[in-house]
PDB file of C-alpha atoms in Angstrom:
ATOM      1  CA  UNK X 851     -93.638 -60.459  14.751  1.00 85.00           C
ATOM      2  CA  UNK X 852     -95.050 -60.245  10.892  1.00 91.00           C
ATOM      3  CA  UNK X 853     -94.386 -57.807   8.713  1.00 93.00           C
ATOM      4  CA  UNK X 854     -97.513 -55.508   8.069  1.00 94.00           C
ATOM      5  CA  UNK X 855     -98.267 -52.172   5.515  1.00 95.00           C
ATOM      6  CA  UNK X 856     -98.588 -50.536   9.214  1.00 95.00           C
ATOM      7  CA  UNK X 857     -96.140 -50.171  12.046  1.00 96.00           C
ATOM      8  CA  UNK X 858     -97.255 -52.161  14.806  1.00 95.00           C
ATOM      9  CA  UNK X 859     -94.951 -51.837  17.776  1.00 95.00           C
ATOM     10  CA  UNK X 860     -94.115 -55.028  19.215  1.00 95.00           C
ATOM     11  CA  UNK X 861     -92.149 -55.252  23.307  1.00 94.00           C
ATOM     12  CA  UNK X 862     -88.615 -56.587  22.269  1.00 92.00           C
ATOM     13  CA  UNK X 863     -85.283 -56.549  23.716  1.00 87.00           C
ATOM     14  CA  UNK X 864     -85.211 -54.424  26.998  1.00 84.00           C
ATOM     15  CA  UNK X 865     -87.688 -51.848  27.075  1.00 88.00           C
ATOM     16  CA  UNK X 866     -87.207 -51.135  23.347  1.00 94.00           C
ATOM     17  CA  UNK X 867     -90.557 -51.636  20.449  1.00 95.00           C
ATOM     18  CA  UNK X 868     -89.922 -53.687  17.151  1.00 95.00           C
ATOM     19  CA  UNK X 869     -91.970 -53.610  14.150  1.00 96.00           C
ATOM     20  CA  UNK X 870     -91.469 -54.824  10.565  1.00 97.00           C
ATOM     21  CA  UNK X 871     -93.001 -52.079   7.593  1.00 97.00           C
ATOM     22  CA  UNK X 872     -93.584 -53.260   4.291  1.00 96.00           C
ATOM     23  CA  UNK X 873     -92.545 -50.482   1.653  1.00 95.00           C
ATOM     24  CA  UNK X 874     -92.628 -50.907  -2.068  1.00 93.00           C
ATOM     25  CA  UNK X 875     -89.791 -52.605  -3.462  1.00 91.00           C
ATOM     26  CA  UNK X 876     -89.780 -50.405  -7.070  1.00 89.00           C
ATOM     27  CA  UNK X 877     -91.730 -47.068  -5.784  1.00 89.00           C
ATOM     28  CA  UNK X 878     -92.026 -46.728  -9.352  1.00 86.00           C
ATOM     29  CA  UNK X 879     -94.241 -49.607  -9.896  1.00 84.00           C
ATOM     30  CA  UNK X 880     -95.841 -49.919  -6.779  1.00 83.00           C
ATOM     31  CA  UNK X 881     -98.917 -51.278  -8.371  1.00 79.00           C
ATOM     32  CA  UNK X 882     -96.867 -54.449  -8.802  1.00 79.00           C
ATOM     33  CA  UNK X 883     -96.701 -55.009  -5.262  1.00 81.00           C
ATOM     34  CA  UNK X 884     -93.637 -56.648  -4.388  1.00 87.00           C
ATOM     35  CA  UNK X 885     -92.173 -55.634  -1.417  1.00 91.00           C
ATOM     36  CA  UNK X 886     -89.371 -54.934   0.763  1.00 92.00           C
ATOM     37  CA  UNK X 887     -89.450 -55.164   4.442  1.00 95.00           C
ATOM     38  CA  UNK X 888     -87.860 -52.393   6.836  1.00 95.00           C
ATOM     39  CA  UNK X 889     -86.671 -53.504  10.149  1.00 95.00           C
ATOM     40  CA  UNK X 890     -87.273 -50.949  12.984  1.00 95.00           C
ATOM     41  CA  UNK X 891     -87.114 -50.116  16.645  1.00 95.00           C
ATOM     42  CA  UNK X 892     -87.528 -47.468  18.996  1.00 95.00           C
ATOM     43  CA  UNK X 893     -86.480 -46.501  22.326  1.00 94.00           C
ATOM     44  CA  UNK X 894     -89.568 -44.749  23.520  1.00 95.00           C
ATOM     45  CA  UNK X 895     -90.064 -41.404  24.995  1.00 94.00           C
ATOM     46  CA  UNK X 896     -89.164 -40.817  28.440  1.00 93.00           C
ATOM     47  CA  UNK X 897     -92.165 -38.329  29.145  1.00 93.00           C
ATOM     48  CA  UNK X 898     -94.645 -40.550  27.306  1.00 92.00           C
ATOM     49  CA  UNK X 899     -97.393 -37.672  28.699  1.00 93.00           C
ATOM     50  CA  UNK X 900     -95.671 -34.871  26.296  1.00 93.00           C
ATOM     51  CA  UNK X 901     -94.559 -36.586  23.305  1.00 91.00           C
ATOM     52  CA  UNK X 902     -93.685 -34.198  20.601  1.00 90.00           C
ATOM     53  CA  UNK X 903     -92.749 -36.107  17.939  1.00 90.00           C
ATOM     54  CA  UNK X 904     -89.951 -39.154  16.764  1.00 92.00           C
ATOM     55  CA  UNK X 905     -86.344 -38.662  15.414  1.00 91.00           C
ATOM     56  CA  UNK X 906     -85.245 -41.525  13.207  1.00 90.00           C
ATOM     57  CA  UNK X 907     -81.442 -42.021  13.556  1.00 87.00           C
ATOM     58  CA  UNK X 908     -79.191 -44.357  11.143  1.00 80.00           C
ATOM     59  CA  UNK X 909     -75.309 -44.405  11.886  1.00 72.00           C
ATOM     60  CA  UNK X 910     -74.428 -44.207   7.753  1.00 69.00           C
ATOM     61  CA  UNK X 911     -71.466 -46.613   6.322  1.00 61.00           C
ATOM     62  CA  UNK X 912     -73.129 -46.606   4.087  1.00 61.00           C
ATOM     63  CA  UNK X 913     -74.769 -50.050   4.170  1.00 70.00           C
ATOM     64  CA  UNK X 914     -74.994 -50.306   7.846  1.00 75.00           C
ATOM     65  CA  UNK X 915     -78.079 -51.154  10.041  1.00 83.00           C
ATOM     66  CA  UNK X 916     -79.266 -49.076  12.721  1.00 83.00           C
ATOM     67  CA  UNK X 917     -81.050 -51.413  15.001  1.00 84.00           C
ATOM     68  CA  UNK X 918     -77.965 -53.445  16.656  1.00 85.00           C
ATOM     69  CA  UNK X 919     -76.384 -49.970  17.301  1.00 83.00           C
ATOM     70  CA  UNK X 920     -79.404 -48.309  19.004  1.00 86.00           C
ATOM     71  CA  UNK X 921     -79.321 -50.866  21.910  1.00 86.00           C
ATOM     72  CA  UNK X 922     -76.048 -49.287  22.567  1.00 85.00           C
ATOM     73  CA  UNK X 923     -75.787 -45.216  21.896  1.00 85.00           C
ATOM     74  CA  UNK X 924     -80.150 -44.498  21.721  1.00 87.00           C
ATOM     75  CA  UNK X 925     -80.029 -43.450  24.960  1.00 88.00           C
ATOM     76  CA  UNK X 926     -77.087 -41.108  24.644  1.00 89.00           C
ATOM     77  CA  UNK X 927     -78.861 -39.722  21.323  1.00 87.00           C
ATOM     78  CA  UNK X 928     -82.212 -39.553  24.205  1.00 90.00           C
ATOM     79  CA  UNK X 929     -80.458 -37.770  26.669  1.00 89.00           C
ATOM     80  CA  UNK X 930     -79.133 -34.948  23.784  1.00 89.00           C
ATOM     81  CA  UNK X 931     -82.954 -34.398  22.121  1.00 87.00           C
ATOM     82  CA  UNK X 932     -84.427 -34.796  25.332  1.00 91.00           C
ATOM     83  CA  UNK X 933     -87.710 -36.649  26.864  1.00 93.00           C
ATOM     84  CA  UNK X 934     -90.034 -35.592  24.394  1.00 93.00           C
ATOM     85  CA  UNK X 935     -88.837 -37.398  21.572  1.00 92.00           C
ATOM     86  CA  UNK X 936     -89.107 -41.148  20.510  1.00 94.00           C
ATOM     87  CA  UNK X 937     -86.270 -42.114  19.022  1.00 94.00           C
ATOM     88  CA  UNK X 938     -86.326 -44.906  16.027  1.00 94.00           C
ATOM     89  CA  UNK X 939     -83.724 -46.619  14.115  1.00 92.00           C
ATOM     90  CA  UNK X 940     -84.297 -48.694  11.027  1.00 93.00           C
ATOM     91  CA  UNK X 941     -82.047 -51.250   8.592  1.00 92.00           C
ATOM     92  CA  UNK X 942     -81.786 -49.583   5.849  1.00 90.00           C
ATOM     93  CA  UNK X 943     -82.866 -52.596   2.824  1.00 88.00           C
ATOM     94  CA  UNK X 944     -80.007 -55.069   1.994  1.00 86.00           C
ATOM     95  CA  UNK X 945     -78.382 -54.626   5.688  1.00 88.00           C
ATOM     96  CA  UNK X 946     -79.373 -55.654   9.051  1.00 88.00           C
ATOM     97  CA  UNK X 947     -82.969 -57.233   9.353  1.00 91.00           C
ATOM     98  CA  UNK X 948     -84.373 -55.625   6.565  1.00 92.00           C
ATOM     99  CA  UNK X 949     -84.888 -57.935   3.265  1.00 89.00           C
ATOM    100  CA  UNK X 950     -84.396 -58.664   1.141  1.00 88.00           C
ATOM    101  CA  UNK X 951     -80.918 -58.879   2.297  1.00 83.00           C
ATOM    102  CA  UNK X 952     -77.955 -57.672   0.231  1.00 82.00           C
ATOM    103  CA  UNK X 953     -75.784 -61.131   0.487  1.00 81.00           C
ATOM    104  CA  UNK X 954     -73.636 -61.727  -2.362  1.00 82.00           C
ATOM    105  CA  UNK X 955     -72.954 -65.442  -1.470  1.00 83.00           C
ATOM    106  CA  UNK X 956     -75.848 -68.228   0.188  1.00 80.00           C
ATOM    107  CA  UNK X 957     -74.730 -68.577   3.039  1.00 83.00           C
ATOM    108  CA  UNK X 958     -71.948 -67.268   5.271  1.00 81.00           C
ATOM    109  CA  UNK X 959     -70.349 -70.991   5.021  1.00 87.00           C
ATOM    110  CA  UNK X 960     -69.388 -69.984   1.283  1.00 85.00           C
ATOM    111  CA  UNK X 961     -68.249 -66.806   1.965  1.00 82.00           C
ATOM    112  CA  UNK X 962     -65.824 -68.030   4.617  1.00 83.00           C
ATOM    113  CA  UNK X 963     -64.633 -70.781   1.758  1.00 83.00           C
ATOM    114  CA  UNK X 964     -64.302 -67.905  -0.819  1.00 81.00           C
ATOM    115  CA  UNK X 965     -62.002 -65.911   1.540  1.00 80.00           C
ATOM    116  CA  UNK X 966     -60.209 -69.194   2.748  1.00 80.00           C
ATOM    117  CA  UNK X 967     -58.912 -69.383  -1.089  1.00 78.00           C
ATOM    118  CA  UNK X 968     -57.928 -64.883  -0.880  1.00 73.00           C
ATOM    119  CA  UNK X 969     -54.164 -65.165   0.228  1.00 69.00           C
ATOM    120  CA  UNK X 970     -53.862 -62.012   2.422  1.00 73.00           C
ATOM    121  CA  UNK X 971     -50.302 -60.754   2.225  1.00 77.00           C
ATOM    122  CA  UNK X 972     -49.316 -57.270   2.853  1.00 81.00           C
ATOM    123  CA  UNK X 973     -49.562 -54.842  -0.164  1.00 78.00           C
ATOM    124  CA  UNK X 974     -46.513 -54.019  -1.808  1.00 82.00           C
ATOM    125  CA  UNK X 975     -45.253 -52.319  -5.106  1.00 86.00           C
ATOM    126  CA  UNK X 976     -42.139 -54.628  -5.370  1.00 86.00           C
ATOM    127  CA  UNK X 977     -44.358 -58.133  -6.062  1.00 87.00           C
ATOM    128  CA  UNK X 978     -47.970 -58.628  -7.324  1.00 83.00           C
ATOM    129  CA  UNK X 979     -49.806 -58.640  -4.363  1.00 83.00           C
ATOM    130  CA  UNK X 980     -51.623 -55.515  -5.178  1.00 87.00           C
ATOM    131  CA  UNK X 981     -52.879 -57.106  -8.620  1.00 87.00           C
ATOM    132  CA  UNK X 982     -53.604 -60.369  -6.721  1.00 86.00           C
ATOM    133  CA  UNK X 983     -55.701 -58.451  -4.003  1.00 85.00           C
ATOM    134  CA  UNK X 984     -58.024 -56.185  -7.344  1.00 87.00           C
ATOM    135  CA  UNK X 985     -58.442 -59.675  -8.668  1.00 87.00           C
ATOM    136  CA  UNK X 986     -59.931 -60.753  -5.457  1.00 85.00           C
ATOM    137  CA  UNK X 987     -61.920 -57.793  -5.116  1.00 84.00           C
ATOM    138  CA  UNK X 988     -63.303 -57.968  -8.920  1.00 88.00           C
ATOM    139  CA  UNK X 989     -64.469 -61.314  -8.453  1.00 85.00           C
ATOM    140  CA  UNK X 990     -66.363 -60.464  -5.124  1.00 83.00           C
ATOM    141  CA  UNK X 991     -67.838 -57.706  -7.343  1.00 82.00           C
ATOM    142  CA  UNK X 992     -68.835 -59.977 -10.055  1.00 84.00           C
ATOM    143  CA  UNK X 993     -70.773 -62.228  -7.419  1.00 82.00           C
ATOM    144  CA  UNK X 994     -72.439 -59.457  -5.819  1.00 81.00           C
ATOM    145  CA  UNK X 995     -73.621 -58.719  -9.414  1.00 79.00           C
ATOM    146  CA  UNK X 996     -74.805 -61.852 -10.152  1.00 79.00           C
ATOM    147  CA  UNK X 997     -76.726 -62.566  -7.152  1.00 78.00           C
ATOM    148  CA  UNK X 998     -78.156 -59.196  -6.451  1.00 76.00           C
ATOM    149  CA  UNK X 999     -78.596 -58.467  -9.768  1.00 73.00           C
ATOM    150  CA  UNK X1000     -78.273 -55.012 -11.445  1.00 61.00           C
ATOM    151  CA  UNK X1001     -80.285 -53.402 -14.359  1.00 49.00           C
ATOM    152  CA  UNK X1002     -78.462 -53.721 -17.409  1.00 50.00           C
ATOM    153  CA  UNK X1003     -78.612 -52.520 -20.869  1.00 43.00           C
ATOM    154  CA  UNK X1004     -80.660 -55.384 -22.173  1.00 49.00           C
ATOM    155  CA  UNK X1005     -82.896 -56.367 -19.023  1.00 51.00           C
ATOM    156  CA  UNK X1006     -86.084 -55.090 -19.245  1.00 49.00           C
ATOM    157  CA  UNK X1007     -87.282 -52.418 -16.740  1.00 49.00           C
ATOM    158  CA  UNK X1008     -89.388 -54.359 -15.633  1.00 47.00           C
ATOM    159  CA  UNK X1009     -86.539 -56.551 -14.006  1.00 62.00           C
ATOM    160  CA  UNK X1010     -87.202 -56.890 -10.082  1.00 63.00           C
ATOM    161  CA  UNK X1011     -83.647 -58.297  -8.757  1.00 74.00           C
ATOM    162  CA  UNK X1012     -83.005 -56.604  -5.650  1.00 77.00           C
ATOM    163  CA  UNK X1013     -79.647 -55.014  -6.009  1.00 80.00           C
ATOM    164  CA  UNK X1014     -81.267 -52.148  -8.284  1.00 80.00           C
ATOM    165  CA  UNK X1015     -83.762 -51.098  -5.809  1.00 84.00           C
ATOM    166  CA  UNK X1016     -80.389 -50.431  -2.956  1.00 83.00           C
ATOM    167  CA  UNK X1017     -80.307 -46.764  -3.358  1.00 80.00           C
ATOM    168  CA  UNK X1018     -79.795 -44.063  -1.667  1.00 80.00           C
ATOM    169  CA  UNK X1019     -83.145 -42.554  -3.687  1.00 84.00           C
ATOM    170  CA  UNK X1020     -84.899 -45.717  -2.436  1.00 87.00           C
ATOM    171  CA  UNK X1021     -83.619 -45.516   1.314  1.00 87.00           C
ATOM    172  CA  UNK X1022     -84.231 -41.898   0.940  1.00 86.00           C
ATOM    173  CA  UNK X1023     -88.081 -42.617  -0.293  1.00 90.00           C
ATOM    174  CA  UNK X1024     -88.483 -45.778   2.611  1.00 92.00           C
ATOM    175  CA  UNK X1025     -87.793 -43.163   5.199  1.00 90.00           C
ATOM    176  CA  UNK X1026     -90.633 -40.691   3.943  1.00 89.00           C
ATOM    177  CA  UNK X1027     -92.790 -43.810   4.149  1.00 93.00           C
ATOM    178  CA  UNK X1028     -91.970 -44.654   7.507  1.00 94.00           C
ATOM    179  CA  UNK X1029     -92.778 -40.838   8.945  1.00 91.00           C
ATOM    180  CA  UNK X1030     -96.177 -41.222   6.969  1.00 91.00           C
ATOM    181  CA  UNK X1031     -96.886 -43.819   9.321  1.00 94.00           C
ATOM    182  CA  UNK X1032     -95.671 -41.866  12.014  1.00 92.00           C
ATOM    183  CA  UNK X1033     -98.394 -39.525  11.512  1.00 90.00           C
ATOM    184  CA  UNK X1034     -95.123 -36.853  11.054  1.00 89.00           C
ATOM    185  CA  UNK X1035     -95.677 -34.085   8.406  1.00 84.00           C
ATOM    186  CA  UNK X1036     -91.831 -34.272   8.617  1.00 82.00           C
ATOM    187  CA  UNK X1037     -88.901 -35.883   9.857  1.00 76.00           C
ATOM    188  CA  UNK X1038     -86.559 -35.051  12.358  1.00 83.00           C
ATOM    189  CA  UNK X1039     -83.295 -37.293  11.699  1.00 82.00           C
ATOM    190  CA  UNK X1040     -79.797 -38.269  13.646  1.00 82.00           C
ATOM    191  CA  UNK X1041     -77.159 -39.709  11.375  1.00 75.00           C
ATOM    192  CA  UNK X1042     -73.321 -39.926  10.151  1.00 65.00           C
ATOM    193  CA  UNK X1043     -72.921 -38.535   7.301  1.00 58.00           C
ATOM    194  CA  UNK X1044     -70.151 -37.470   4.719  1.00 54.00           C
ATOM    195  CA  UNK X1045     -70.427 -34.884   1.489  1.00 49.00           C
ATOM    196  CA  UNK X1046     -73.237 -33.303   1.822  1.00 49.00           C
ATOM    197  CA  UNK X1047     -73.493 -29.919   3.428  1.00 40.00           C
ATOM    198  CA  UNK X1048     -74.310 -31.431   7.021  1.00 43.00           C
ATOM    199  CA  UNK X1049     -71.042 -32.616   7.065  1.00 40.00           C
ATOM    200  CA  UNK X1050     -69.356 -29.276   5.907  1.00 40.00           C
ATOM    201  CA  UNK X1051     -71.156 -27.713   8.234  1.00 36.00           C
ATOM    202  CA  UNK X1052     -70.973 -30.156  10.960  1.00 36.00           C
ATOM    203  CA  UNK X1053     -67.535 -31.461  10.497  1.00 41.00           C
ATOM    204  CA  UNK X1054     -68.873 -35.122  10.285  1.00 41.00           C
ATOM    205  CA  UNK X1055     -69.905 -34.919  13.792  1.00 42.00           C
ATOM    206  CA  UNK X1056     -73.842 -35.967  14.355  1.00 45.00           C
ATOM    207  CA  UNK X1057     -76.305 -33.787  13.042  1.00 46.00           C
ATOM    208  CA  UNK X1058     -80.255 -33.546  13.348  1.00 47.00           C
ATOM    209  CA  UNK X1059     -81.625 -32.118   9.915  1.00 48.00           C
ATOM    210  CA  UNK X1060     -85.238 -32.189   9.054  1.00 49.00           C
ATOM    211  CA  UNK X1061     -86.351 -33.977   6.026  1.00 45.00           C
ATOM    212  CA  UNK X1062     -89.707 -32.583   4.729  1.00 40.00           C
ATOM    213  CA  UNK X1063     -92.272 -34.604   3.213  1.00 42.00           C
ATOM    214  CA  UNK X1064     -92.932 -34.039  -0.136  1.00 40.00           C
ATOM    215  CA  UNK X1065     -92.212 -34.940  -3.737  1.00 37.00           C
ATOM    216  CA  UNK X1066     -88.400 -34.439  -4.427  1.00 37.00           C
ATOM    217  CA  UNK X1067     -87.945 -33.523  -0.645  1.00 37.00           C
ATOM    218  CA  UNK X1068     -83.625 -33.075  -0.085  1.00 35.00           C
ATOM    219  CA  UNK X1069     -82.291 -32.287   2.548  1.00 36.00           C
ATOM    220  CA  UNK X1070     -83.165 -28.761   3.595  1.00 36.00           C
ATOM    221  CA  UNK X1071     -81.923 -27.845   7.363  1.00 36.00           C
ATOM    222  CA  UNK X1072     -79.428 -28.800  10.046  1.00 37.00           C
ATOM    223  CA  UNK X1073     -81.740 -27.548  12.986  1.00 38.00           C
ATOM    224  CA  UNK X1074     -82.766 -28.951  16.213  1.00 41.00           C
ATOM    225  CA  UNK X1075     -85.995 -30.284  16.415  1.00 42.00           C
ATOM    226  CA  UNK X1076     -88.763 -28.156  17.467  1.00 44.00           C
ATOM    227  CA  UNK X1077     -92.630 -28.247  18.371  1.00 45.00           C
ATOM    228  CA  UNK X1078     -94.915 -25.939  16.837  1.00 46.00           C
ATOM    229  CA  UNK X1079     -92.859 -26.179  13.014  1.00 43.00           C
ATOM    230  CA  UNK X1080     -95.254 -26.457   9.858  1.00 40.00           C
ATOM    231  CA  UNK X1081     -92.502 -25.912   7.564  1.00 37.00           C
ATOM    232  CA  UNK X1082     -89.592 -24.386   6.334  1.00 35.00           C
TER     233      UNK X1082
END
């Protein structure tokens, strides 16, 4: 399977599709064209004959991919929007299968050596251990900083390390991309989510909100989906 500027379903897993989108890496400079690659998959429709559309479903974190967890729960979220809905989850970029990824150390043989050296001892007021652990924690900051890279005061904008394009406005903009491709005027989307007013409304339980496609789209309405809709 190769990523393409198209999603092209690919048979994977059991009776799920796979397909890898390239999306802009900058949106701003898209003319440059590096890209990112989103991961996806999809549980098809169960009446294939009366499709009405796809809902895209992400379990939050944030920083956590959707694919591994939609071989276990898609079919409960199936069985709640019903038969006429696809339903497709994607790695958001830097998690999952999505890349680039967003690993602050080569390999996972370095990480384990870094924590090796992080003396884990219970918290306390009454020795140092809380210093010790922030110390540890800084210095896994600093790495993730210099290997993912952020934009600083003196790079110029024109920087591409991946770390500043791992935003919630990028993520945000990938998923407009991928209902594009859907052929979706809008999006109908499943997901986890904390401060915003889905969860005040929802009491962090899942919600289905549609996303409309357009410049500076937010999120608008915590609605089940529904056939027939041209807008809000």
């Amino acid at each position: 399977m190769l990523p393409s500027d198209d999603i092209n379903w690919t048979p994977c897993f059991d009776g799920l599709r796979c397909a890898l989108l390239n999306v802009p890496l900058d949106y701003q400079m898209e003319s440059a064209g590096t890209t990112a690659t989103i991961a996806l998959q999809m549980l098809p429709a169960a009446d294939l004959q009366n499709v009405q559309g796809t809902i895209l479903v992400n379990p939050g974190g944030p920083g956590f991919p959707a694919n591994p967890g939609l071989r276990r729960w898609g079919k409960f979220v199936a069985e709640i929007v019903g038969p006429n809905y696809h339903v497709v989850g994607f790695d958001p970029r830097g998690t999952g299968a999505s890349t680039p990824l967003a690993r602050c150390f080569e390999t996972d043989f370095h990480q384990h050596l870094f924590e090796l050296q992080a003396r884990r001892r219970p918290l306390s007021l009454a020795d140092d251990s809380v210093v010790e652990a922030r110390g540890w924690e800084q210095l896994i900051a600093q790495k993730c900083w210099e290997t993912l890279g952020v934009k600083r005061s003196d790079e110029p904008h024109e920087s591409l390390a991946p770390g500043r394009f791992m935003s919630s406005a990028s993520v945000a903009t990938d998923m407009l991309r991928i209902i594009g491709k859907l052929g979706q005027d809008h999006l109908h989307y499943w997901g986890y989510v904390s401060h915003t007013s889905c969860q005040k409304s929802m009491k962090a339980e899942p919600c289905i909100a549609e996303l409309w496609r357009r410049p500076g789209a937010i999120l608008r309405r915590h609605v089940p989906p529904k056939s027939g809709e041209n807008g809000p």
